[in-house]
Coordinates of C-alpha atoms in Angstrom, one line a residue:
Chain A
X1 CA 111.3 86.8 132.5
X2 CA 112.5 90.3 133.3
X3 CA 112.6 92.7 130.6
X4 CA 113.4 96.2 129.2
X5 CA 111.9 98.1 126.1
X6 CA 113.2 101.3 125.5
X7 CA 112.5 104.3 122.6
X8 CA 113.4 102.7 119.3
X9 CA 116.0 105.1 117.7
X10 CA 117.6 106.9 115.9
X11 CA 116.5 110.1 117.9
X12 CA 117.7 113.6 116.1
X13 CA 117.5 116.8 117.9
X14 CA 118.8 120.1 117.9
X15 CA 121.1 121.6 120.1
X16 CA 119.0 123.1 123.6
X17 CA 115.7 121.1 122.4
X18 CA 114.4 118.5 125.1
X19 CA 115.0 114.9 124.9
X20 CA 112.8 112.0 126.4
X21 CA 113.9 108.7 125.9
X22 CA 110.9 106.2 127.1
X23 CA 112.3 103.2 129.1
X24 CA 109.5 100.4 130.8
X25 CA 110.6 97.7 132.3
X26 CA 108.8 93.9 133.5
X27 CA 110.1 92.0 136.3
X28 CA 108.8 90.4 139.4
X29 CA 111.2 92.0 141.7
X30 CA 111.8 95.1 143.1
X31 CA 115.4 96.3 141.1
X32 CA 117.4 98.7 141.0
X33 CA 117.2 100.8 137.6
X34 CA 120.0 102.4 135.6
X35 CA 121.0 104.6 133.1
X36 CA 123.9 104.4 131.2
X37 CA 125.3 106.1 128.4
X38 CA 127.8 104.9 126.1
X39 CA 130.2 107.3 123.5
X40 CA 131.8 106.3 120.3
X41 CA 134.5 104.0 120.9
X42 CA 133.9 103.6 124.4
X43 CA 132.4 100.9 126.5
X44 CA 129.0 101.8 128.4
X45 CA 129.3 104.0 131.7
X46 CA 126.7 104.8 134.6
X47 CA 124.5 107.8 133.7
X48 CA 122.9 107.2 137.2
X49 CA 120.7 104.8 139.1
X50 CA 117.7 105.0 141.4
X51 CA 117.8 101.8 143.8
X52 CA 114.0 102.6 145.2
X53 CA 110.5 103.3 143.7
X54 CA 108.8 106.9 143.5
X55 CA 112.5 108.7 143.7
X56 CA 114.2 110.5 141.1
X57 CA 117.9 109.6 140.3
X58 CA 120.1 112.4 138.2
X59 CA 123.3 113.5 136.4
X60 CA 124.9 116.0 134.1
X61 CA 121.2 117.8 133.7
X62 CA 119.4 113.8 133.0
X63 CA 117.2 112.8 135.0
X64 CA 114.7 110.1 135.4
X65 CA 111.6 108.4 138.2
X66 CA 111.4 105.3 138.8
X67 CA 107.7 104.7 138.4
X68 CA 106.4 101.4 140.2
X69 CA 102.9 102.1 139.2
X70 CA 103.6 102.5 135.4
X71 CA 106.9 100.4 135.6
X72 CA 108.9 103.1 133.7
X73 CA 111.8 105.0 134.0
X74 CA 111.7 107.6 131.2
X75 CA 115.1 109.3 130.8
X76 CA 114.9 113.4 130.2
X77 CA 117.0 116.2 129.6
X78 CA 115.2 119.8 129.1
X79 CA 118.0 121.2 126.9
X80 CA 120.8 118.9 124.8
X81 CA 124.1 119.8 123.9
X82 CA 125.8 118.1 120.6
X83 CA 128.5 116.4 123.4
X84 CA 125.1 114.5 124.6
X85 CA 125.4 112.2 121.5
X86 CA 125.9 108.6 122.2
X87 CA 123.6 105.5 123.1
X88 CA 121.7 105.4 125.9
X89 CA 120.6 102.1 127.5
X90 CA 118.0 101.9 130.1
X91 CA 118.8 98.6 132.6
X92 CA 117.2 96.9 135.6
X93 CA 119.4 94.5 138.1
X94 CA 118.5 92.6 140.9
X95 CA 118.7 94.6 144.3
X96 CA 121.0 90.7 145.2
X97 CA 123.3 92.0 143.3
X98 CA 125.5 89.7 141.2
X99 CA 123.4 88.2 138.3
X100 CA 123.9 90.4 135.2
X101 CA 121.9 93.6 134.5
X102 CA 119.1 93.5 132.0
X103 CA 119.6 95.6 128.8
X104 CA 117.0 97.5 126.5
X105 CA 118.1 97.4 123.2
X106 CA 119.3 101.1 123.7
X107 CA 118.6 104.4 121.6
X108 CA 121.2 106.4 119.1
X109 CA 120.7 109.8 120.1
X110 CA 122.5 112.3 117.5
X111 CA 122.2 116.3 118.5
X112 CA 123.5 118.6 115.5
X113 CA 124.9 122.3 116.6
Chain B
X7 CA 138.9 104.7 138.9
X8 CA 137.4 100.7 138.3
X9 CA 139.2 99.7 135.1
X10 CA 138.6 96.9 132.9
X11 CA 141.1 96.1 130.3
X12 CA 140.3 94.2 127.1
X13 CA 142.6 92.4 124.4
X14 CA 143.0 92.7 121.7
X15 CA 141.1 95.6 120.7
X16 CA 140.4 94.2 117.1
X17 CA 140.4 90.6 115.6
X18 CA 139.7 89.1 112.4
X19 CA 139.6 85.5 112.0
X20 CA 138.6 83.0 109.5
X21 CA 135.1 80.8 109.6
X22 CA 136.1 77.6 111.5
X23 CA 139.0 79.2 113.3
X24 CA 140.0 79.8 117.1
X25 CA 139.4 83.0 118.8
X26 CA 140.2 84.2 122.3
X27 CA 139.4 87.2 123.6
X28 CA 140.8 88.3 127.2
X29 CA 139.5 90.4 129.7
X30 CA 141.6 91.7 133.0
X31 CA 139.8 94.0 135.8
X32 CA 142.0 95.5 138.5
X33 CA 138.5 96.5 140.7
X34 CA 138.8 93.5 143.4
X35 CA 135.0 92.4 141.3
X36 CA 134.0 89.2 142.2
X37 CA 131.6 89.5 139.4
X38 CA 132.7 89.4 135.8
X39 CA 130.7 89.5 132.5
X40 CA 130.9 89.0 129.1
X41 CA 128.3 91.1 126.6
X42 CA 128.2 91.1 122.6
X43 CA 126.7 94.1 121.7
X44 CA 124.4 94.1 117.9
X45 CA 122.1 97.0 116.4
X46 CA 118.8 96.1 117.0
X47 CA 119.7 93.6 120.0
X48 CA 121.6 95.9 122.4
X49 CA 123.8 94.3 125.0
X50 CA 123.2 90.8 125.6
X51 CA 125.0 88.1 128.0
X52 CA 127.2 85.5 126.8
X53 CA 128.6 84.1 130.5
X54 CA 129.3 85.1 133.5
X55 CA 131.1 84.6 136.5
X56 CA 131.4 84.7 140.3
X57 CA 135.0 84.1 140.9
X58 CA 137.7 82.0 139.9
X59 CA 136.8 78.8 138.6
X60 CA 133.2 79.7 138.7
X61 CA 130.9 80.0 135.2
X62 CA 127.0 80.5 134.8
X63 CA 125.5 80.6 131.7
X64 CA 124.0 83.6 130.1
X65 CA 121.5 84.5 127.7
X66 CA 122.9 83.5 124.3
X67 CA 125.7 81.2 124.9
X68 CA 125.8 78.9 122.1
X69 CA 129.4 78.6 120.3
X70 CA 131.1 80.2 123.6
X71 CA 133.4 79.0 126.0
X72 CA 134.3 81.4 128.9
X73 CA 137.1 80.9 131.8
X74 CA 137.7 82.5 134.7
X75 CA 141.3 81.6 136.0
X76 CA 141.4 84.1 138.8
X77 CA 139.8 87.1 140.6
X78 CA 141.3 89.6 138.0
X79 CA 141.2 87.6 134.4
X80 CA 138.2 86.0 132.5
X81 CA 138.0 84.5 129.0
X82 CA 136.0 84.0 126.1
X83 CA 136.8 81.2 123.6
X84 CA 135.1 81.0 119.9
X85 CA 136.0 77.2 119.3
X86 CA 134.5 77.1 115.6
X87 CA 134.1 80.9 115.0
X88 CA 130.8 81.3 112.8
X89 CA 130.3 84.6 110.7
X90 CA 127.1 85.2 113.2
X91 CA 129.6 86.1 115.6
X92 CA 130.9 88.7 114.0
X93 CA 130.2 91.2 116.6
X94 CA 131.4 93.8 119.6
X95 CA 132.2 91.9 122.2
X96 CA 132.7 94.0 126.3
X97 CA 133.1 92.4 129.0
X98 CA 133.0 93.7 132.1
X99 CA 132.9 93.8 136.4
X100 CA 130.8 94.4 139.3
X101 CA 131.2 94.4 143.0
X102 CA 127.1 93.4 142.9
X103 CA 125.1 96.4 141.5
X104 CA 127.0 99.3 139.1
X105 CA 128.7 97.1 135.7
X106 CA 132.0 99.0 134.5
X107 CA 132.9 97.9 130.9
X108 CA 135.9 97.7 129.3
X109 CA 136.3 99.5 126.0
X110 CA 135.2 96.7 124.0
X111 CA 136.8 94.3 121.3
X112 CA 136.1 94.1 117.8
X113 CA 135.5 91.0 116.2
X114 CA 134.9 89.9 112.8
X115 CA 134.7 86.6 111.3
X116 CA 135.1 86.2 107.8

């Protein structure tokens, strides 16, 4: 079945360092692929998503490709902020629509000042 | 702004007992979900729905119930609540491809 592995974390960082959180994805379709991010207390929100292959989908200085050929979709930002703490879960969905998304098991990201 | 409302927000409960957790979206969704959310597993599906009176099961349904009475309001009943399911529990909508979450409720079983 369809299926999502994503950078096992924690991840620590330092404020304006780079972050890459490494997302690859199996399925038999041809999906849709999203980011979302997800802050204390909260419930997950859309980073951004990229509904075709070879294009780049962004958002608040993330951005990621969806790579057909290597079936990833590798999440980056060049410099981090400490406000860019939360989980971040990579997820693939059906172009249909309707049947749930697909889940990694998402990463803890923690940037110090 | 989609909006998805859950209820209550925290819940303790004894092994054995009777839980419900409710979940109200006021997006116009046909599609509504409901997540538990574990370190180390992520997100993963308990049941969804396409509309009133419809149910599919998800990926880790046992000791769930779920019911969808109407476009806006969807369900989840814990029968025989276990300890495993001591858990954060979202649920959330879709019109078909972006999910919106609620903010989640925490339940532990003791």
């Amino acid at each position: 079945g369809d299926s999502v592995t994503q950078t096992e974390g924690p991840v620590t960082l330092s404020e304006g360092t780079s972050l890459t959180v490494n997302c690859s994805y199996e399925t038999k379709q041809y999906p849709t692929l999203f980011w979302y991010v997800q802050y204390p207390g909260e419930g997950p929100q859309l980073l951004f998503k990229v509904p075709k292959a070879n294009e780049k989908g962004s958002n608040r200085g993330f951005e990621a490709t969806y790579n057909k050929e290597a079936t990833s979709f590798h999440l980056q930002k060049a410099s981090v902020q400490e406000s860019d703490s939360a989980v971040y879960y990579c997820a693939l969905g059906e172009n249909q629509g309707g049947r749930a998304l697909i889940f990694g098991t998402g990463t803890t990201v923690s940037v110090s000042p | 702004e989609a909006a998805v409302t859950q209820s209550p927000r925290n819940k303790v409960t004894v092994t054995g007992g009777n839980v419900t957790l409710s979940c109200r979206q006021t997006n116009s969704h046909n599609y509504m979900y409901w997540y538990r959310q574990d370190t180390g597993h992520g997100l993963r599906l308990i049941h969804y729905s396409y509309g009133a009176g419809n149910l599919q099961i998800g990926d880790v349904p046992d000791g769930y119930k779920a019911t969808r009475t109407t476009q806006e309001d969807f369900f989840l009943l814990l029968e025989l609540a276990s300890p495993s399911q001591t858990s954060l529990y979202f649920c959330a909508s879709s019109a078909g491809t972006e999910v919106f979450f609620g903010k989640g409720t925490r339940l532990t079983v003791v």
